[in-house]
PDB file of C-alpha atoms in Angstrom:
ATOM      1  CA  MET S   1      69.149 127.762 113.381  1.00 46.00           C
ATOM      2  CA  LEU S   2      71.724 126.653 110.808  1.00 51.00           C
ATOM      3  CA  GLU S   3      73.740 123.557 111.560  1.00 65.00           C
ATOM      4  CA  SER S   4      77.480 124.059 111.252  1.00 82.00           C
ATOM      5  CA  LEU S   5      79.466 122.168 108.652  1.00 89.00           C
ATOM      6  CA  ILE S   6      81.439 119.231 110.060  1.00 91.00           C
ATOM      7  CA  VAL S   7      85.060 119.307 108.889  1.00 94.00           C
ATOM      8  CA  LEU S   8      86.809 115.919 108.842  1.00 95.00           C
ATOM      9  CA  GLU S   9      90.576 116.375 109.060  1.00 94.00           C
ATOM     10  CA  HIS S  10      92.012 113.158 110.486  1.00 92.00           C
ATOM     11  CA  ARG S  11      92.112 109.513 109.450  1.00 92.00           C
ATOM     12  CA  LEU S  12      92.555 107.059 112.316  1.00 86.00           C
ATOM     13  CA  ALA S  13      95.100 104.288 112.109  1.00 67.00           C
ATOM     14  CA  ALA S  14      93.446 100.871 111.771  1.00 60.00           C
ATOM     15  CA  ASN S  15      94.574  99.788 115.248  1.00 59.00           C
ATOM     16  CA  HIS S  16      93.712 103.101 116.955  1.00 61.00           C
ATOM     17  CA  SER S  17      90.885 102.841 119.463  1.00 60.00           C
ATOM     18  CA  CYS S  18      88.776 105.904 119.976  1.00 67.00           C
ATOM     19  CA  GLY S  19      86.370 106.497 122.835  1.00 68.00           C
ATOM     20  CA  VAL S  20      83.815 108.523 120.886  1.00 64.00           C
ATOM     21  CA  ARG S  21      80.255 108.301 122.224  1.00 68.00           C
ATOM     22  CA  LYS S  22      77.821 106.293 120.100  1.00 68.00           C
ATOM     23  CA  ASP S  23      75.761 109.424 119.369  1.00 65.00           C
ATOM     24  CA  ARG S  24      78.908 111.040 117.888  1.00 74.00           C
ATOM     25  CA  GLN S  25      79.469 108.267 115.332  1.00 83.00           C
ATOM     26  CA  MET S  26      78.168 108.346 111.745  1.00 92.00           C
ATOM     27  CA  GLU S  27      78.534 106.513 108.444  1.00 94.00           C
ATOM     28  CA  LEU S  28      79.678 108.102 105.187  1.00 97.00           C
ATOM     29  CA  PRO S  29      78.612 106.148 102.079  1.00 98.00           C
ATOM     30  CA  LEU S  30      80.964 106.863  99.164  1.00 97.00           C
ATOM     31  CA  THR S  31      81.236 105.430  95.664  1.00 97.00           C
ATOM     32  CA  ALA S  32      84.611 104.156  94.437  1.00 96.00           C
ATOM     33  CA  ASP S  33      85.247 107.461  92.611  1.00 96.00           C
ATOM     34  CA  GLU S  34      84.226 109.515  95.650  1.00 97.00           C
ATOM     35  CA  ARG S  35      86.678 107.550  97.829  1.00 96.00           C
ATOM     36  CA  MET S  36      89.503 108.925  95.639  1.00 94.00           C
ATOM     37  CA  VAL S  37      88.656 112.588  96.398  1.00 95.00           C
ATOM     38  CA  LEU S  38      89.995 113.650  99.795  1.00 95.00           C
ATOM     39  CA  ARG S  39      88.849 117.274  99.698  1.00 95.00           C
ATOM     40  CA  ALA S  40      85.132 117.643  99.030  1.00 96.00           C
ATOM     41  CA  ARG S  41      81.701 118.158 100.533  1.00 96.00           C
ATOM     42  CA  ARG S  42      79.774 114.967 101.203  1.00 97.00           C
ATOM     43  CA  ARG S  43      76.666 113.875 103.108  1.00 95.00           C
ATOM     44  CA  THR S  44      76.555 111.215 105.850  1.00 95.00           C
ATOM     45  CA  ARG S  45      73.982 108.430 105.844  1.00 95.00           C
ATOM     46  CA  CYS S  46      71.909 110.415 108.383  1.00 92.00           C
ATOM     47  CA  GLY S  47      72.004 113.512 106.129  1.00 92.00           C
ATOM     48  CA  LYS S  48      74.615 115.670 107.858  1.00 93.00           C
ATOM     49  CA  GLU S  49      76.894 117.617 105.528  1.00 95.00           C
ATOM     50  CA  VAL S  50      80.634 117.075 106.033  1.00 95.00           C
ATOM     51  CA  LEU S  51      83.689 118.625 104.443  1.00 96.00           C
ATOM     52  CA  LEU S  52      86.617 116.292 103.812  1.00 96.00           C
ATOM     53  CA  GLN S  53      89.936 118.079 104.423  1.00 95.00           C
ATOM     54  CA  LEU S  54      92.211 115.051 104.545  1.00 94.00           C
ATOM     55  CA  PRO S  55      95.891 114.715 103.659  1.00 90.00           C
ATOM     56  CA  ARG S  56      96.243 113.626 100.038  1.00 87.00           C
ATOM     57  CA  ASP S  57      98.236 110.498 100.807  1.00 85.00           C
ATOM     58  CA  GLN S  58      95.931 107.633  99.833  1.00 88.00           C
ATOM     59  CA  ALA S  59      92.372 106.919  98.752  1.00 92.00           C
ATOM     60  CA  LEU S  60      89.741 106.198 101.356  1.00 94.00           C
ATOM     61  CA  GLN S  61      88.741 102.592 101.916  1.00 93.00           C
ATOM     62  CA  PRO S  62      85.556 101.130 103.401  1.00 94.00           C
ATOM     63  CA  GLY S  63      86.147 100.823 107.128  1.00 91.00           C
ATOM     64  CA  ASP S  64      88.362 103.922 107.374  1.00 93.00           C
ATOM     65  CA  ARG S  65      87.408 106.094 110.322  1.00 93.00           C
ATOM     66  CA  LEU S  66      87.592 109.873 109.981  1.00 95.00           C
ATOM     67  CA  MET S  67      87.600 112.421 112.786  1.00 93.00           C
ATOM     68  CA  ASP S  68      86.895 116.107 113.148  1.00 91.00           C
ATOM     69  CA  GLY S  69      89.627 118.524 114.282  1.00 89.00           C
ATOM     70  CA  GLU S  70      88.687 118.196 117.969  1.00 89.00           C
ATOM     71  CA  MET S  71      88.634 114.373 117.718  1.00 88.00           C
ATOM     72  CA  THR S  72      85.088 114.321 119.156  1.00 87.00           C
ATOM     73  CA  LEU S  73      83.195 113.009 116.126  1.00 90.00           C
ATOM     74  CA  GLN S  74      83.908 109.784 114.237  1.00 91.00           C
ATOM     75  CA  VAL S  75      82.678 109.008 110.707  1.00 94.00           C
ATOM     76  CA  GLU S  76      83.159 105.551 109.196  1.00 93.00           C
ATOM     77  CA  VAL S  77      83.571 105.276 105.431  1.00 95.00           C
ATOM     78  CA  ILE S  78      81.323 102.664 103.825  1.00 96.00           C
ATOM     79  CA  ALA S  79      81.096 101.592 100.191  1.00 97.00           C
ATOM     80  CA  ALA S  80      77.965 103.075  98.634  1.00 97.00           C
ATOM     81  CA  SER S  81      75.869 101.064  96.226  1.00 97.00           C
ATOM     82  CA  GLU S  82      76.411 102.163  92.622  1.00 98.00           C
ATOM     83  CA  PRO S  83      75.375 101.039  89.114  1.00 98.00           C
ATOM     84  CA  LEU S  84      77.768  98.378  87.821  1.00 98.00           C
ATOM     85  CA  LEU S  85      78.147  95.777  85.109  1.00 98.00           C
ATOM     86  CA  ARG S  86      78.606  92.146  86.169  1.00 98.00           C
ATOM     87  CA  VAL S  87      80.615  90.164  83.607  1.00 98.00           C
ATOM     88  CA  SER S  88      80.904  86.387  83.483  1.00 98.00           C
ATOM     89  CA  ALA S  89      82.219  83.943  80.900  1.00 97.00           C
ATOM     90  CA  VAL S  90      82.016  80.280  79.964  1.00 96.00           C
ATOM     91  CA  THR S  91      85.760  79.823  80.478  1.00 96.00           C
ATOM     92  CA  LEU S  92      88.303  81.422  82.757  1.00 96.00           C
ATOM     93  CA  LEU S  93      90.413  82.353  79.727  1.00 97.00           C
ATOM     94  CA  GLU S  94      87.537  84.418  78.294  1.00 97.00           C
ATOM     95  CA  LEU S  95      87.211  86.246  81.626  1.00 97.00           C
ATOM     96  CA  LEU S  96      90.975  86.880  81.736  1.00 97.00           C
ATOM     97  CA  GLN S  97      90.875  88.228  78.175  1.00 97.00           C
ATOM     98  CA  ALA S  98      88.034  90.568  79.163  1.00 97.00           C
ATOM     99  CA  ALA S  99      90.053  91.819  82.150  1.00 97.00           C
ATOM    100  CA  TYR S 100      93.040  92.365  79.859  1.00 97.00           C
ATOM    101  CA  HIS S 101      91.046  94.422  77.336  1.00 96.00           C
ATOM    102  CA  LEU S 102      89.358  96.458  80.064  1.00 97.00           C
ATOM    103  CA  GLY S 103      92.722  97.067  81.720  1.00 94.00           C
ATOM    104  CA  ASN S 104      94.083  98.395  78.428  1.00 95.00           C
ATOM    105  CA  ARG S 105      91.280 100.956  78.586  1.00 95.00           C
ATOM    106  CA  HIS S 106      92.184 101.868  82.196  1.00 95.00           C
ATOM    107  CA  VAL S 107      88.778 100.702  83.430  1.00 97.00           C
ATOM    108  CA  ALA S 108      88.517 100.197  87.183  1.00 96.00           C
ATOM    109  CA  LEU S 109      87.752  96.517  87.870  1.00 97.00           C
ATOM    110  CA  GLU S 110      86.663  94.430  90.818  1.00 97.00           C
ATOM    111  CA  LEU S 111      87.982  90.915  90.220  1.00 97.00           C
ATOM    112  CA  HIS S 112      86.498  87.630  91.393  1.00 97.00           C
ATOM    113  CA  GLU S 113      87.185  84.035  90.356  1.00 95.00           C
ATOM    114  CA  GLN S 114      84.041  83.730  88.225  1.00 96.00           C
ATOM    115  CA  GLU S 115      83.094  87.341  87.467  1.00 98.00           C
ATOM    116  CA  LEU S 116      84.220  90.924  87.035  1.00 98.00           C
ATOM    117  CA  PHE S 117      82.490  94.126  88.104  1.00 98.00           C
ATOM    118  CA  LEU S 118      83.027  97.497  86.453  1.00 98.00           C
ATOM    119  CA  PRO S 119      81.241 100.850  86.296  1.00 98.00           C
ATOM    120  CA  ASP S 120      78.098 100.734  84.152  1.00 98.00           C
ATOM    121  CA  ASP S 121      78.980 101.851  80.623  1.00 98.00           C
ATOM    122  CA  ALA S 122      76.928 101.061  77.516  1.00 98.00           C
ATOM    123  CA  VAL S 123      79.925 101.076  75.145  1.00 97.00           C
ATOM    124  CA  LEU S 124      81.903  98.661  77.311  1.00 98.00           C
ATOM    125  CA  ALA S 125      78.850  96.442  77.785  1.00 98.00           C
ATOM    126  CA  SER S 126      78.439  96.230  74.005  1.00 98.00           C
ATOM    127  CA  MET S 127      82.134  95.421  73.500  1.00 97.00           C
ATOM    128  CA  LEU S 128      82.016  92.670  76.126  1.00 98.00           C
ATOM    129  CA  ARG S 129      78.838  91.144  74.682  1.00 98.00           C
ATOM    130  CA  SER S 130      80.410  91.159  71.210  1.00 97.00           C
ATOM    131  CA  ARG S 131      83.185  88.995  72.685  1.00 96.00           C
ATOM    132  CA  GLY S 132      80.582  86.437  73.812  1.00 97.00           C
ATOM    133  CA  LEU S 133      80.568  87.388  77.495  1.00 98.00           C
ATOM    134  CA  LYS S 134      77.493  87.490  79.692  1.00 98.00           C
ATOM    135  CA  VAL S 135      76.903  91.064  80.893  1.00 98.00           C
ATOM    136  CA  SER S 136      74.204  92.193  83.320  1.00 98.00           C
ATOM    137  CA  SER S 137      73.501  95.366  85.274  1.00 98.00           C
ATOM    138  CA  CYS S 138      73.450  95.486  89.052  1.00 98.00           C
ATOM    139  CA  ASN S 139      73.650  97.930  91.946  1.00 98.00           C
ATOM    140  CA  ARG S 140      76.136  97.097  94.683  1.00 98.00           C
ATOM    141  CA  ALA S 141      79.215  98.361  96.470  1.00 97.00           C
ATOM    142  CA  PHE S 142      82.203  98.620  94.131  1.00 98.00           C
ATOM    143  CA  LEU S 143      85.633  97.649  95.465  1.00 96.00           C
ATOM    144  CA  PRO S 144      88.003  97.920  92.493  1.00 96.00           C
ATOM    145  CA  GLU S 145      91.587  96.705  92.502  1.00 92.00           C
ATOM    146  CA  GLY S 146      94.010  99.334  93.753  1.00 82.00           C
ATOM    147  CA  GLY S 147      96.367  99.248  90.796  1.00 68.00           C
ATOM    148  CA  ALA S 148      99.991  98.336  90.321  1.00 61.00           C
ATOM    149  CA  TYR S 149     101.357 101.304  92.273  1.00 55.00           C
ATOM    150  CA  GLY S 150      99.562 100.875  95.571  1.00 53.00           C
ATOM    151  CA  GLY S 151      95.945 101.867  95.385  1.00 48.00           C
ATOM    152  CA  GLY S 152      95.659 105.296  93.847  1.00 45.00           C
ATOM    153  CA  HIS S 153      94.272 105.866  90.377  1.00 41.00           C
ATOM    154  CA  SER S 154      97.475 107.629  89.483  1.00 38.00           C
ATOM    155  CA  HIS S 155      98.208 106.833  85.811  1.00 36.00           C
ATOM    156  CA  GLY S 156     101.859 107.144  86.761  1.00 33.00           C
ATOM    157  CA  HIS S 157     101.754 110.509  88.519  1.00 29.00           C
ATOM    158  CA  GLY S 158     104.191 110.507  91.401  1.00 30.00           C
ATOM    159  CA  VAL S 159     105.854 107.284  90.327  1.00 27.00           C
ATOM    160  CA  ALA S 160     109.617 107.476  90.481  1.00 29.00           C
ATOM    161  CA  SER S 161     111.392 106.794  87.215  1.00 28.00           C
ATOM    162  CA  THR S 162     114.670 104.922  86.964  1.00 25.00           C
TER     163      THR S 162
END
């Protein structure tokens, strides 16, 4: 017997409590790029296929809870582990300069006081090393900054002009 596709149509408000049974709750691991796509087929941690059919208002965030049309199934978004570069520097200024140059290239960045994380890319790793930065590969959840216009990777689309 074929299992039917689960269609996720609703995003719960952060303060909304939902009385879904424990056996009707699942986790949906998504990479940072996958969290930007609100209409796609994905697979839950337990292997069930789901179809995202969400309003295109904002990117998904870890901790978001999604529901099916009947509001009987709850799926929590979690940040999936993905290949990243970890960048550190001797001085804070060197790290700030690296963030500046990566930002000029529209590279998604996760910022911390002593290090940066960005998607694994050999060209960027070479550029950063040539600037004297320490670069290493790792696999972990990626939580990039949302951007100047509120979280979406918009490159100015939908931004009102004056």
